[in-house]
Every structure is written in structure tokens, then in C-alpha cells.
CSV table of C-alpha atoms and ligand atoms in Angstrom, one decimal:
chain,number,residue,atom,x,y,z
A,1,MET,CA,-2.6,-59.4,53.8
A,2,VAL,CA,-4.3,-61.6,51.1
A,3,LEU,CA,-5.9,-64.7,52.3
A,4,ASP,CA,-5.7,-63.8,56.0
A,5,LYS,CA,-7.6,-66.8,57.1
A,6,LEU,CA,-5.5,-69.3,55.2
A,7,SER,CA,-2.4,-67.5,56.4
A,8,ASP,CA,-3.6,-67.7,60.1
A,9,SER,CA,-4.3,-71.4,60.0
A,10,LEU,CA,-1.0,-72.2,58.2
A,11,LYS,CA,0.9,-70.2,60.8
A,12,GLU,CA,-0.9,-71.9,63.6
A,13,THR,CA,0.0,-75.2,62.1
A,14,LEU,CA,3.7,-74.4,61.9
A,15,ARG,CA,3.6,-73.1,65.4
A,16,LYS,CA,2.5,-76.6,66.5
A,17,VAL,CA,5.6,-78.0,64.8
A,18,THR,CA,8.0,-75.5,66.4
A,19,GLY,CA,6.3,-76.2,69.8
A,20,ALA,CA,6.6,-80.0,69.5
A,21,THR,CA,9.3,-81.9,71.4
A,22,PHE,CA,10.4,-83.9,68.4
A,23,VAL,CA,9.3,-84.8,64.9
A,24,ASP,CA,7.6,-88.2,64.6
A,25,GLU,CA,5.0,-89.8,62.3
A,26,LYS,CA,2.2,-88.6,64.6
A,27,LEU,CA,3.3,-84.9,64.3
A,28,ILE,CA,3.7,-85.3,60.5
A,29,ASN,CA,0.2,-86.7,60.2
A,30,GLU,CA,-1.2,-83.9,62.2
A,31,LEU,CA,0.6,-81.3,60.3
A,32,VAL,CA,-0.6,-82.7,56.9
A,33,LYS,CA,-4.2,-82.9,58.2
A,34,ASP,CA,-4.1,-79.3,59.4
A,35,ILE,CA,-2.7,-78.1,56.0
A,36,GLN,CA,-5.4,-80.0,54.2
A,37,ARG,CA,-8.1,-78.4,56.3
A,38,ALA,CA,-6.7,-75.0,55.8
A,39,LEU,CA,-6.4,-75.4,52.0
A,40,LEU,CA,-9.9,-76.9,51.7
A,41,GLN,CA,-11.4,-73.9,53.6
A,42,SER,CA,-9.8,-71.6,51.0
A,43,ASP,CA,-11.6,-73.5,48.2
A,44,VAL,CA,-8.6,-75.3,46.9
A,45,ASN,CA,-9.6,-78.3,44.7
A,46,VAL,CA,-9.8,-81.6,46.8
A,47,GLN,CA,-7.6,-83.6,44.4
A,48,LEU,CA,-5.0,-80.9,44.4
A,49,VAL,CA,-5.1,-80.7,48.2
A,50,PHE,CA,-4.6,-84.5,48.5
A,51,SER,CA,-1.7,-84.5,46.1
A,52,VAL,CA,0.2,-81.7,47.9
A,53,ALA,CA,-0.5,-83.3,51.2
A,54,LYS,CA,0.8,-86.6,50.0
A,55,GLU,CA,4.0,-85.0,48.6
A,56,ILE,CA,4.6,-83.2,52.0
A,57,LYS,CA,4.0,-86.4,53.9
A,58,ASP,CA,6.2,-88.6,51.7
A,59,ARG,CA,9.1,-86.2,51.8
A,60,ALA,CA,8.8,-85.6,55.5
A,61,LEU,CA,8.8,-89.3,56.3
A,62,LYS,CA,11.6,-90.2,53.8
A,63,GLU,CA,14.1,-87.4,53.7
A,64,LYS,CA,16.7,-86.9,56.3
A,65,PRO,CA,17.4,-83.3,57.3
A,66,PRO,CA,20.5,-82.0,55.6
A,67,LYS,CA,23.5,-81.2,57.8
A,68,GLY,CA,23.0,-78.1,59.9
A,69,LEU,CA,19.2,-78.2,59.8
A,70,SER,CA,17.1,-79.7,62.7
A,71,SER,CA,14.3,-82.1,61.8
A,72,LYS,CA,11.7,-79.4,62.7
A,73,GLU,CA,13.4,-76.8,60.5
A,74,HIS,CA,13.6,-79.4,57.7
A,75,LEU,CA,9.9,-80.2,58.0
A,76,ILE,CA,9.0,-76.5,57.8
A,77,ASN,CA,11.2,-76.1,54.8
A,78,ILE,CA,9.5,-79.0,53.1
A,79,VAL,CA,6.1,-77.4,53.6
A,80,TYR,CA,7.4,-74.1,52.2
A,81,ASP,CA,9.0,-75.8,49.2
A,82,GLU,CA,5.9,-77.8,48.3
A,83,LEU,CA,3.5,-74.9,48.7
A,84,VAL,CA,5.8,-72.8,46.5
A,85,LYS,CA,5.6,-75.5,43.8
A,86,PHE,CA,1.9,-75.7,44.4
A,87,VAL,CA,1.3,-72.1,43.4
A,88,GLY,CA,3.5,-72.2,40.3
A,89,GLY,CA,7.1,-72.7,41.4
A,90,GLY,CA,9.7,-70.1,40.5
A,91,SER,CA,9.0,-66.7,39.2
A,92,SER,CA,7.3,-66.3,35.9
A,93,GLU,CA,8.2,-62.7,35.4
A,94,ILE,CA,7.3,-61.1,32.1
A,95,GLU,CA,10.4,-60.5,30.1
A,96,MET,CA,10.1,-57.5,27.7
A,97,LYS,CA,12.5,-58.6,25.1
A,98,LYS,CA,11.3,-56.3,22.3
A,99,LYS,CA,10.1,-52.8,21.9
A,100,PRO,CA,7.2,-52.1,21.7
A,101,PHE,CA,6.1,-55.0,23.8
A,102,LEU,CA,2.5,-55.8,23.2
A,103,LEU,CA,0.4,-57.0,26.1
A,104,MET,CA,-3.3,-57.8,25.7
A,105,LEU,CA,-5.8,-58.3,28.5
A,106,VAL,CA,-8.9,-60.5,28.0
A,107,GLY,CA,-11.6,-61.9,30.2
A,108,LEU,CA,-15.3,-61.9,31.1
A,109,PHE,CA,-17.5,-58.9,32.0
A,110,GLY,CA,-16.4,-57.1,35.1
A,111,ALA,CA,-13.4,-59.4,35.8
A,112,GLY,CA,-11.2,-56.3,36.2
A,113,LYS,CA,-9.6,-56.0,32.8
A,114,THR,CA,-9.7,-52.2,32.6
A,115,THR,CA,-8.7,-51.7,36.2
A,116,SER,CA,-5.8,-54.2,35.8
A,117,SER,CA,-4.7,-52.6,32.5
A,118,SER,CA,-4.1,-49.3,34.4
A,119,LYS,CA,-2.5,-51.1,37.3
A,120,ILE,CA,-0.1,-52.9,35.0
A,121,ALA,CA,0.6,-49.6,33.3
A,122,LYS,CA,1.5,-47.9,36.5
A,123,TYR,CA,3.6,-50.8,37.7
A,124,TYR,CA,5.8,-50.6,34.6
A,125,ALA,CA,5.7,-46.8,34.2
A,126,LYS,CA,7.1,-46.6,37.7
A,127,ARG,CA,9.9,-48.9,36.6
A,128,GLY,CA,11.0,-46.5,33.8
A,129,LYS,CA,9.0,-47.9,30.9
A,130,ASN,CA,7.2,-45.6,28.5
A,131,VAL,CA,3.7,-47.1,28.5
A,132,LEU,CA,0.6,-46.7,26.3
A,133,LEU,CA,-2.9,-47.8,27.1
A,134,VAL,CA,-5.3,-48.7,24.2
A,135,SER,CA,-9.0,-49.3,24.7
A,136,THR,CA,-10.6,-51.6,22.1
A,137,ASP,CA,-13.9,-52.0,24.0
A,138,THR,CA,-16.5,-51.1,21.3
A,139,TRP,CA,-19.1,-53.0,23.3
A,140,ARG,CA,-19.6,-50.7,26.4
A,141,PRO,CA,-19.5,-47.0,25.5
A,142,ALA,CA,-18.3,-45.9,28.9
A,143,ALA,CA,-15.3,-48.2,28.8
A,144,ALA,CA,-13.1,-45.8,26.8
A,145,ASP,CA,-13.9,-43.0,29.3
A,146,GLN,CA,-13.1,-45.3,32.2
A,147,LEU,CA,-9.7,-46.1,30.7
A,148,ALA,CA,-9.0,-42.5,29.7
A,149,GLN,CA,-9.7,-41.3,33.3
A,150,LEU,CA,-7.5,-44.0,34.8
A,151,GLY,CA,-4.7,-43.1,32.4
A,152,LYS,CA,-4.9,-39.5,33.4
A,153,GLN,CA,-4.7,-40.4,37.0
A,154,ILE,CA,-1.5,-42.4,36.5
A,155,GLY,CA,0.0,-40.1,33.9
A,156,VAL,CA,0.0,-42.7,31.1
A,157,ASP,CA,-1.1,-42.0,27.4
A,158,VAL,CA,-4.4,-43.5,26.4
A,159,PHE,CA,-5.6,-44.1,22.8
A,160,THR,CA,-9.2,-44.8,21.9
A,161,ASP,CA,-11.8,-44.0,19.4
A,162,LYS,CA,-15.5,-44.1,20.5
A,163,THR,CA,-16.7,-43.9,16.9
A,164,ALA,CA,-15.0,-47.1,15.8
A,165,LYS,CA,-17.2,-50.1,15.1
A,166,LYS,CA,-14.7,-52.8,15.5
A,167,PRO,CA,-11.7,-53.3,17.8
A,168,THR,CA,-9.4,-53.9,14.9
A,169,ASP,CA,-10.3,-50.4,13.4
A,170,ILE,CA,-8.9,-48.9,16.6
A,171,ILE,CA,-5.7,-51.0,16.3
A,172,LYS,CA,-5.3,-50.0,12.7
A,173,LYS,CA,-5.8,-46.3,13.5
A,174,PHE,CA,-3.0,-46.2,16.1
A,175,GLU,CA,-0.6,-49.0,15.4
A,176,LYS,CA,1.9,-46.7,13.6
A,177,GLU,CA,2.4,-44.9,17.0
A,178,PHE,CA,3.0,-48.1,19.0
A,179,LYS,CA,6.8,-47.9,18.2
A,180,ASN,CA,7.1,-44.8,20.3
A,181,TYR,CA,6.4,-46.8,23.5
A,182,ASP,CA,8.2,-49.6,25.4
A,183,LEU,CA,5.0,-51.2,26.4
A,184,VAL,CA,1.5,-51.1,24.8
A,185,ILE,CA,-1.3,-52.5,26.9
A,186,ILE,CA,-4.5,-53.4,25.0
A,187,ASP,CA,-7.7,-53.5,27.0
A,188,THR,CA,-10.5,-55.5,25.4
A,189,ALA,CA,-14.2,-55.9,25.9
A,190,GLY,CA,-15.8,-58.7,28.0
A,191,ARG,CA,-18.8,-61.0,27.6
A,192,ASP,CA,-21.0,-63.0,29.9
A,193,ALA,CA,-19.1,-66.2,29.0
A,194,LEU,CA,-16.4,-67.4,26.7
A,195,SER,CA,-18.8,-67.4,23.7
A,196,ASP,CA,-17.9,-68.1,20.1
A,197,GLU,CA,-18.3,-64.4,19.6
A,198,LEU,CA,-15.8,-63.4,22.3
A,199,THR,CA,-13.3,-66.1,21.0
A,200,ALA,CA,-13.6,-64.7,17.5
A,201,GLU,CA,-13.2,-61.1,18.6
A,202,ILE,CA,-10.1,-62.0,20.7
A,203,LYS,CA,-8.6,-63.9,17.8
A,204,GLU,CA,-9.3,-61.1,15.4
A,205,ILE,CA,-7.6,-58.5,17.7
A,206,ASN,CA,-4.7,-60.9,18.2
A,207,ALA,CA,-4.3,-61.4,14.5
A,208,ALA,CA,-4.1,-57.6,14.1
A,209,VAL,CA,-1.7,-56.9,17.1
A,210,LYS,CA,0.2,-60.2,17.4
A,211,ALA,CA,0.4,-59.7,21.2
A,212,ASP,CA,3.6,-60.8,22.9
A,213,GLU,CA,1.7,-61.7,26.0
A,214,THR,CA,-2.1,-62.3,26.4
A,215,LEU,CA,-3.2,-62.2,30.0
A,216,LEU,CA,-6.6,-63.6,31.1
A,217,VAL,CA,-8.2,-61.6,33.9
A,218,ILE,CA,-10.2,-63.7,36.4
A,219,ASN,CA,-12.2,-62.6,39.4
A,220,SER,CA,-11.0,-64.7,42.3
A,221,ASP,CA,-14.5,-65.1,43.8
A,222,ILE,CA,-15.1,-68.0,41.4
A,223,GLY,CA,-12.6,-70.0,43.4
A,224,GLN,CA,-11.5,-73.3,41.8
A,225,ALA,CA,-13.8,-72.8,38.8
A,226,ALA,CA,-10.9,-70.6,37.6
A,227,LYS,CA,-9.2,-73.7,36.3
A,228,ALA,CA,-11.9,-74.4,33.7
A,229,GLN,CA,-11.9,-70.8,32.6
A,230,ALA,CA,-8.1,-70.5,32.4
A,231,GLU,CA,-8.0,-73.7,30.4
A,232,ALA,CA,-10.7,-72.7,28.0
A,233,PHE,CA,-9.1,-69.3,27.3
A,234,HIS,CA,-5.7,-70.9,27.1
A,235,GLU,CA,-6.8,-73.4,24.5
A,236,ASN,CA,-8.9,-70.9,22.4
A,237,CYS,CA,-7.2,-67.6,22.8
A,238,ASN,CA,-3.5,-68.2,23.2
A,239,VAL,CA,-3.6,-67.0,26.8
A,240,THR,CA,-0.1,-67.0,28.2
A,241,GLY,CA,-0.7,-65.9,31.8
A,242,VAL,CA,-3.4,-65.0,34.3
A,243,VAL,CA,-4.3,-61.9,36.5
A,244,ILE,CA,-6.3,-62.9,39.5
A,245,THR,CA,-8.3,-59.9,40.8
A,246,LYS,CA,-10.3,-59.0,43.9
A,247,LEU,CA,-8.3,-61.3,46.2
A,248,ASP,CA,-9.1,-58.7,48.8
A,249,GLY,CA,-12.8,-59.5,48.8
A,250,THR,CA,-13.1,-63.3,48.9
A,251,ALA,CA,-12.1,-66.3,51.0
A,252,LYS,CA,-11.9,-68.4,47.9
A,253,GLY,CA,-8.7,-66.9,46.5
A,254,GLY,CA,-6.6,-70.0,47.4
A,255,GLY,CA,-8.8,-71.9,45.0
A,256,ALA,CA,-8.4,-69.5,42.1
A,257,LEU,CA,-4.6,-69.2,42.6
A,258,THR,CA,-3.8,-72.9,42.8
A,259,ALA,CA,-6.3,-73.8,40.1
A,260,CYS,CA,-4.5,-71.6,37.6
A,261,ALA,CA,-1.0,-72.6,38.6
A,262,VAL,CA,-1.7,-76.1,37.2
A,263,THR,CA,-2.8,-74.8,33.8
A,264,GLY,CA,-0.4,-73.8,31.1
A,265,ALA,CA,-1.1,-70.2,32.0
A,266,PRO,CA,0.6,-69.2,35.3
A,267,VAL,CA,-0.5,-66.4,37.5
A,268,LYS,CA,1.5,-63.3,36.7
A,269,PHE,CA,-0.2,-60.5,38.8
A,270,ILE,CA,-2.8,-60.3,41.6
A,271,GLY,CA,-5.3,-57.5,42.2
A,272,LEU,CA,-5.8,-56.6,45.9
A,273,GLY,CA,-8.3,-53.8,45.8
A,274,GLU,CA,-9.9,-51.1,43.7
A,275,LYS,CA,-7.1,-48.6,43.8
A,276,VAL,CA,-4.4,-48.5,41.2
A,277,ASP,CA,-1.7,-49.4,43.7
A,278,ASP,CA,-3.6,-52.4,45.2
A,279,PHE,CA,-1.7,-54.7,43.0
A,280,GLU,CA,1.4,-56.9,42.8
A,281,GLU,CA,3.4,-59.1,40.6
A,282,PHE,CA,2.8,-62.6,41.7
A,283,LYS,CA,6.0,-64.3,43.0
A,284,PRO,CA,5.3,-67.8,44.4
A,285,GLU,CA,8.3,-67.8,46.9
A,286,GLY,CA,7.6,-64.4,48.4
A,287,PHE,CA,3.9,-65.1,48.5
A,288,VAL,CA,4.2,-68.4,50.4
A,289,GLY,CA,6.8,-67.0,52.7
A,290,ARG,CA,4.4,-64.3,53.8
A,291,LEU,CA,1.5,-66.8,54.0
A,292,LEU,CA,3.6,-68.9,56.4
A,293,GLY,CA,5.0,-66.0,58.2
A,294,MET,CA,8.5,-67.6,58.0
A,295,GLY,CA,9.9,-66.6,61.4
A,296,ASP,CA,13.2,-68.2,62.1
A,297,LEU,CA,16.7,-67.4,61.4
A,298,GLU,CA,17.6,-70.9,60.3
A,299,SER,CA,15.4,-70.7,57.2
A,300,LEU,CA,17.0,-67.4,56.4
A,301,LEU,CA,20.4,-69.1,56.6
A,302,GLU,CA,19.1,-71.9,54.5
A,303,LYS,CA,18.0,-69.5,51.8
A,304,ALA,CA,21.1,-67.4,52.2
A,305,LYS,CA,23.3,-70.4,51.6
A,306,ASP,CA,21.5,-71.2,48.4
A,307,ALA,CA,21.6,-67.7,47.2
A,308,PHE,CA,25.3,-67.4,47.8
A,309,LYS,CA,26.0,-70.7,46.2
A,310,ASP,CA,26.1,-69.3,42.7
A,311,GLU,CA,29.4,-69.4,41.0
A,312,ASP,CA,29.2,-65.7,40.3
A,313,MET,CA,28.9,-65.1,44.0
A,314,ASP,CA,32.0,-67.2,44.7
A,315,ALA,CA,33.9,-65.1,42.1
A,316,MET,CA,32.5,-62.0,43.7
A,317,GLY,CA,33.7,-63.3,47.1
A,318,GLU,CA,37.2,-63.5,45.8
A,319,ARG,CA,37.1,-60.0,44.3
A,320,VAL,CA,35.6,-58.6,47.4
A,321,LEU,CA,38.4,-60.0,49.6
A,322,SER,CA,41.0,-58.6,47.3
A,323,GLY,CA,39.4,-55.2,47.9
A,324,ASP,CA,38.0,-54.8,44.4
A,325,PHE,CA,34.3,-54.3,44.9
A,326,ASN,CA,32.6,-52.7,41.9
A,327,LEU,CA,29.0,-52.0,40.9
A,328,VAL,CA,28.7,-55.3,39.1
A,329,ASP,CA,29.2,-56.9,42.5
A,330,LEU,CA,26.7,-54.6,44.2
A,331,TYR,CA,24.3,-55.6,41.5
A,332,GLN,CA,24.9,-59.3,42.0
A,333,GLN,CA,24.6,-58.8,45.7
A,334,MET,CA,21.2,-57.2,45.2
A,335,GLN,CA,20.1,-60.0,42.9
A,336,ALA,CA,21.1,-62.5,45.6
A,337,MET,CA,19.1,-60.6,48.1
A,338,LYS,CA,16.1,-60.7,45.8
A,339,LYS,CA,16.6,-64.5,45.7
A,340,MET,CA,16.5,-64.7,49.4
A,341,GLY,CA,13.1,-62.9,49.3
A,342,SER,CA,11.9,-59.5,50.2
A,343,LEU,CA,13.6,-57.5,52.9
A,344,LYS,CA,10.4,-57.7,54.9
A,345,LYS,CA,10.6,-61.5,54.8
A,346,ILE,CA,14.2,-61.5,55.7
A,347,MET,CA,13.5,-59.3,58.6
A,348,SER,CA,10.6,-61.4,59.7
A,349,MET,CA,12.9,-64.4,59.8
A,350,VAL,CA,15.3,-62.7,62.3
A,351,PRO,CA,14.2,-63.4,65.8
A,352,GLY,CA,13.1,-60.3,67.7
A,353,MET,CA,12.6,-58.4,64.5
A,354,SER,CA,9.1,-59.3,63.5
A,355,GLN,CA,7.4,-56.8,61.2
A,356,ALA,CA,5.4,-55.3,64.0
A,357,GLN,CA,8.5,-53.8,65.6
A,358,ILE,CA,9.7,-52.1,62.4
A,359,PRO,CA,8.2,-48.7,61.7
A,360,LYS,CA,5.5,-49.0,59.0
A,361,GLY,CA,6.8,-48.2,55.6
A,362,ALA,CA,10.5,-48.3,56.5
A,363,LEU,CA,11.1,-51.5,54.6
A,364,ASP,CA,8.9,-50.6,51.6
A,365,VAL,CA,11.2,-47.6,51.0
A,366,GLN,CA,14.2,-49.9,51.0
A,367,GLU,CA,12.7,-52.3,48.5
A,368,GLU,CA,11.6,-49.6,46.2
A,369,LYS,CA,15.1,-48.3,46.2
A,370,LEU,CA,16.5,-51.7,45.3
A,371,GLU,CA,14.1,-51.8,42.4
A,372,LYS,CA,15.0,-48.3,41.2
A,373,TRP,CA,18.7,-49.1,41.4
A,374,LYS,CA,18.2,-52.2,39.3
A,375,TYR,CA,16.8,-50.0,36.5
A,376,VAL,CA,19.6,-47.5,36.9
A,377,MET,CA,22.2,-50.3,36.6
A,378,ASP,CA,20.4,-51.8,33.6
A,379,SER,CA,21.0,-48.4,31.8
A,380,MET,CA,24.7,-48.4,32.6
A,381,ALA,CA,27.5,-49.5,30.4
A,382,ARG,CA,29.6,-52.5,31.5
A,383,GLY,CA,32.7,-50.2,31.9
A,384,GLU,CA,30.7,-47.9,34.2
A,385,LEU,CA,29.5,-50.7,36.3
A,386,GLU,CA,33.0,-52.0,36.7
A,387,ASP,CA,34.5,-48.6,37.5
A,388,PRO,CA,31.9,-46.2,38.9
A,389,SER,CA,34.5,-43.5,39.3
A,390,VAL,CA,34.1,-42.7,35.5
A,391,LEU,CA,30.5,-41.5,36.1
A,392,SER,CA,30.7,-37.9,35.1
A,393,PRO,CA,27.7,-35.5,35.4
A,394,GLU,CA,27.1,-36.0,31.7
A,395,ARG,CA,27.0,-39.8,32.0
A,396,ILE,CA,24.7,-39.5,35.1
A,397,GLU,CA,22.4,-37.4,33.0
A,398,ARG,CA,22.4,-40.0,30.2
A,399,ILE,CA,21.7,-42.8,32.7
A,400,ALA,CA,18.9,-40.8,34.3
A,401,LYS,CA,17.2,-40.5,30.9
A,402,GLY,CA,17.7,-44.1,30.0
A,403,SER,CA,16.5,-45.5,33.3
A,404,GLY,CA,13.6,-43.0,33.8
A,405,GLN,CA,15.0,-42.3,37.3
A,406,PRO,CA,16.0,-38.9,38.7
A,407,GLU,CA,19.7,-38.1,38.8
A,408,LYS,CA,19.6,-38.0,42.6
A,409,GLU,CA,18.8,-41.7,42.5
A,410,ILE,CA,22.0,-42.4,40.6
A,411,ARG,CA,24.0,-40.4,43.0
A,412,ALA,CA,22.5,-42.3,45.9
A,413,LEU,CA,23.5,-45.5,44.2
A,414,ILE,CA,27.1,-44.3,43.9
A,415,LYS,CA,27.1,-43.3,47.5
A,416,GLN,CA,25.7,-46.7,48.5
A,417,HIS,CA,28.5,-48.4,46.5
A,418,LYS,CA,31.1,-46.4,48.4
A,419,GLN,CA,29.5,-47.3,51.7
A,420,SER,CA,29.2,-51.0,50.8
A,421,LYS,CA,32.9,-51.0,49.9
A,422,LYS,CA,33.7,-49.6,53.3
A,423,MET,CA,31.5,-52.2,55.0
A,424,VAL,CA,33.1,-55.0,53.0
A,425,LYS,CA,36.5,-53.9,54.2
A,426,MET,CA,35.2,-54.0,57.8
A,427,MET,CA,33.8,-57.6,57.3
A,428,LYS,CA,37.0,-58.8,55.6
A,429,GLY,CA,38.0,-60.7,58.8
A,430,MET,CA,34.9,-62.8,58.7
A,431,ASP,CA,35.1,-66.3,57.3
A,432,GLY,CA,31.8,-66.4,55.5
A,433,SER,CA,30.7,-69.5,57.3
A,434,GLU,CA,27.3,-70.0,59.0
A,435,LYS,CA,28.8,-68.9,62.2
A,436,GLY,CA,30.2,-65.8,60.6
A,437,MET,CA,26.8,-65.1,59.0
A,438,GLN,CA,25.1,-65.5,62.4
A,439,LYS,CA,27.6,-63.1,63.9
A,440,MET,CA,26.9,-60.6,61.2
A,441,MET,CA,23.1,-61.0,61.8
A,442,GLN,CA,23.6,-60.5,65.5
A,443,LYS,CA,25.6,-57.3,64.8
A,444,MET,CA,23.0,-56.1,62.4
A,445,GLN,CA,20.2,-56.8,64.9
A,446,ALA,CA,22.0,-54.9,67.6
A,447,LYS,CA,22.6,-52.0,65.3
A,448,MET,CA,19.0,-51.8,64.0
A,449,GLY,CA,17.8,-52.4,67.6
A,450,LYS,CA,19.5,-49.2,68.7
A,451,LYS,CA,18.3,-47.2,65.8
A,452,MET,CA,14.7,-48.4,66.1
A,453,LYS,CA,14.4,-48.3,69.9
A,454,PHE,CA,12.7,-51.6,70.4
B,501,GTP,N1,-12.0,-55.0,45.4
B,501,GTP,C1,-11.5,-55.1,44.2
B,501,GTP,N2,-12.2,-54.5,43.2
B,501,GTP,C2,-11.6,-54.6,41.9
B,501,GTP,C3,-10.4,-55.2,41.7
B,501,GTP,N3,-10.1,-55.1,40.3
B,501,GTP,C4,-11.2,-54.5,39.8
B,501,GTP,N4,-12.1,-54.2,40.7
B,501,GTP,C5,-13.5,-53.6,40.6
B,501,GTP,O1,-14.3,-54.4,39.7
B,501,GTP,C6,-15.1,-53.6,38.9
B,501,GTP,C7,-15.0,-54.0,37.5
B,501,GTP,O2,-13.7,-53.7,37.0
B,501,GTP,P1,-13.3,-53.4,35.5
B,501,GTP,O3,-11.8,-53.1,35.5
B,501,GTP,O4,-14.2,-52.3,35.0
B,501,GTP,O5,-13.7,-54.7,34.9
B,501,GTP,P2,-13.7,-55.1,33.3
B,501,GTP,O6,-13.2,-56.5,33.2
B,501,GTP,O7,-12.9,-54.1,32.5
B,501,GTP,O8,-15.2,-55.0,33.0
B,501,GTP,P3,-15.9,-54.9,31.5
B,501,GTP,O9,-15.0,-54.0,30.7
B,501,GTP,O10,-17.2,-54.3,31.8
B,501,GTP,O11,-16.0,-56.3,31.0
B,501,GTP,C8,-14.7,-52.2,39.2
B,501,GTP,O12,-15.7,-51.7,40.1
B,501,GTP,C9,-13.4,-52.3,39.8
B,501,GTP,O13,-13.1,-51.2,40.7
B,501,GTP,C10,-9.6,-55.7,42.8
B,501,GTP,O14,-8.5,-56.3,42.7
B,501,GTP,N5,-10.2,-55.6,44.0
B,502,MG,MG1,-13.4,-52.9,30.9
């Protein structure tokens, strides 16, 4: 995983908390010192380290644990909460509200712009978007070939013109065709530094394309210097977000990540290797959860309680109990699961079900399915979601086209809904309280245990 060293020391620190007899000022001081040390080793800015440490300490000394949480669990939750805030807070997912959505990547030489362009293209193509890549690098002759080759590898169209003198000539030549795509990703040329020349070029391209989102690509090996770079690009080039690359190859990633989180341009994606799949959307909660190796059932329950607090969920609860469980409910249930964090994280919170015991890849498949079904449901009409029995073969074909998913995926979703409905009936007797939830988890654990032969 990314930032292995930081993750190891933070986990070790939390183990000390779980192993302690009780929480007192001495333990809190020790914990805060350990966290400071771990963050500093990962090149996080000293001032930032002190401010997060102070926040954790103040809250730990002042706040009383809420009902149902022990003081140790409460302390761990504070650390989790504050670190999530530290790397940017809630999700800053890109919302593609218009078609075509224009996304431009800018940055210095070799930062990983071209590689990231193709990674982002694959990420969204996989989610049913029709993606186009455009190379506007008139600076380095091989750049166009590089992008063309990457596009071929991932099955995404690439437009470029090696004879063009200026990036805007390339834009003008192809812009009529942009409307045929959901997402147009524009790769630009780099320079040694954010020179006036680069600023002018980015501004000129931006004036021509009017990008909906401009992402700055930063190589994480510059550590906390990422802040100055992100700020300069943010001020001069309308940068709206950051892609941090090469997190696989440096111990300084923590510095780059936290430095950008405090600028007006939050981290949107992270690059974890040279291959096109070594890439993920950056989600602070999931990221910190993995960093800390959240390993206890209580924190799962805590998150679960939050996730199920939504009014929608209450309404769903009522409908479920009345036996009327439709696809809208399944959708909301899936959303709530997403709020709780990844399946992997949820599993790692259940005692005795650490990731090591689960066959490799098994959970990835599940998560991918959830993502796919979300796209399927996005392409369904309200009436279909409310009453899936109306889904005729013709409708399934239409939804398949709309969502970019094979028909078998839609049939699998319908089957899942039927099964969930059955399960809901089975659970009907449960009271939905923490105890009920615990019972359910125990049952789940016993069931999975059998299947997976621990
Ligand atoms: N290990 C690792 N290598 C990466 C990552 N992203 C990009 N690279 C490598 O970094 C090098 C430069 O990447 P490019 O995508 O060509 O960078 P660029 O910003 O387009 O470069 P210019 O167009 O020359 O300015 C390539 O060798 C990539 O394979 C990453 O996340 N991890
Ligand atoms: Mg390039």
C-alpha cells in the first residue's frame, strides 16, 4: 500500500492505545508525540504537524466519549477524524454535470501528465463514459505518439496533430467533434518550471477550451514543496484540483498529500505506479482508514450508525419492514455502504476477518460490482427502480446501452435485488439496534467463515 512506513508507524501507535489499561493524559501525550514523529518522517510540514497534533490533543483531553463508545475507541476515532480532515476532509469527487465535460491536465516536465491522462481515461471509460484523449503537446514530438499508444492500449480515441504549431490549433481542429464524447481529456506540454511562457500557454489553451476542471499533476517526490507549486498554479492557471503521482516510489508522499490539501486545489487522484491501473480516485476517509488499518468492530458500528442516520434510511427502514423493498432502496443501501467505507475496510474492522484471511481479489470483485450497478441504476427510470418487475428484455437492452454495462450485469442486479428482498424478510425480526447489528455481524462472520475455511 501507499506510504507503507507511515501506515506501519501509525498502526503501531494505535496498537499502543488498544493495549493500554486506560486513557489518561500520559497516554494522550505519548500518542500525539508518536503521530507527530510518524508524520514528520513522511515529510509533512512541521507547522501542519503541530496543528493537527494540537487538535487531536485538545479534543482527546476535552471531549467525553459518546454513549456506547469506550474512551479508547473514542480516542482512536478522534485520530481518524482529524487525519481525514488533514488530508482534505470529505470526498471531492468530480461531478460531470455537462456533456462533453472538459478536463485539462497541466504540470511540469515529467510530472506524469500523459500517463495520468490515460489513467483517468481508463478510470471513466470503465464506468461507462465515452472518453476522448487530446494531445496538445507541440513541445515534445514524441508526446503525441506516447498518448496515441496509451489510448490504443486502453481502447480510447486519441486526437492529435503533429504538424500543428500551437496547442490552440489542435483544439480548433477537433473541437467540433468533442460533443460526441462524455469526457474530453486534454493533455498539455510541460516546462522546467512555472515560467511565464507556460502560464501563457495554459491560459491560451484554457481560453480556447474553457475547461470544466483543470488538474495540476505533481510528482510526489517533491514532498511538501508541492504546496508552493499547487498554490502558484492555482493562482495563475485556475487549477481546480491536483493529481499526485509516483506515490509508489517515495517516502515523501505524506508531505505532498497534506500540503495540497490545504491549498484551494484538493487532491482528486493519486498515481501509484507506471501501469495504467496503478491509480485511484483520492478519497480521504478510505485512505486514512487504510493508513490506520482500522481494526475494530466498534468503529464499524460507529460509522454504521452515522450512515444509517439519514432520514432516507429511516424511510427505507419503514418500507423494508412493510415488505416493500425496491431498487431505490437497494441503491440507497449501497450508497450507505459506500459511506461506511470500502468493503475491504469494513471487513478489516470485523475481528477475525483481517484482509489476510480473505482470498486475494475476492473483495475487489465485490466493489467493482457495486460500482457497475451504480452506473446501471443511474441509467434506469424512476419507475423501473421502484418496480423492477417491469424490466423487459427491451428495457434491459436500453439500460445496457445507456450505462455501458453488459446485459448480464443488469440481470445480476435484478437477481441481487430479489435475494436482498428475501434476506430482508429473514431479518425482519431484528430490532435494528446495536445489539441487533452485532448479532447480524456475528452471523455474517460465521457464514463467511464456513465458506472461506479460516
Ligand atoms: N512509478 C511511477 N511512475 C510514474 C507514475 N506516473 C507516471 N510515471 C512515469 O513517469 C514518467 C513521466 O511520465 P509522463 O506521463 O510522460 O509525464 P509528463 O508529465 O507527461 O511528461 P512531459 O510531457 O514530458 O512533461 C514516465 O516514465 C511514467 O511511466 C506513477 O504514478 N508511478
Ligand atoms: Mg506528457
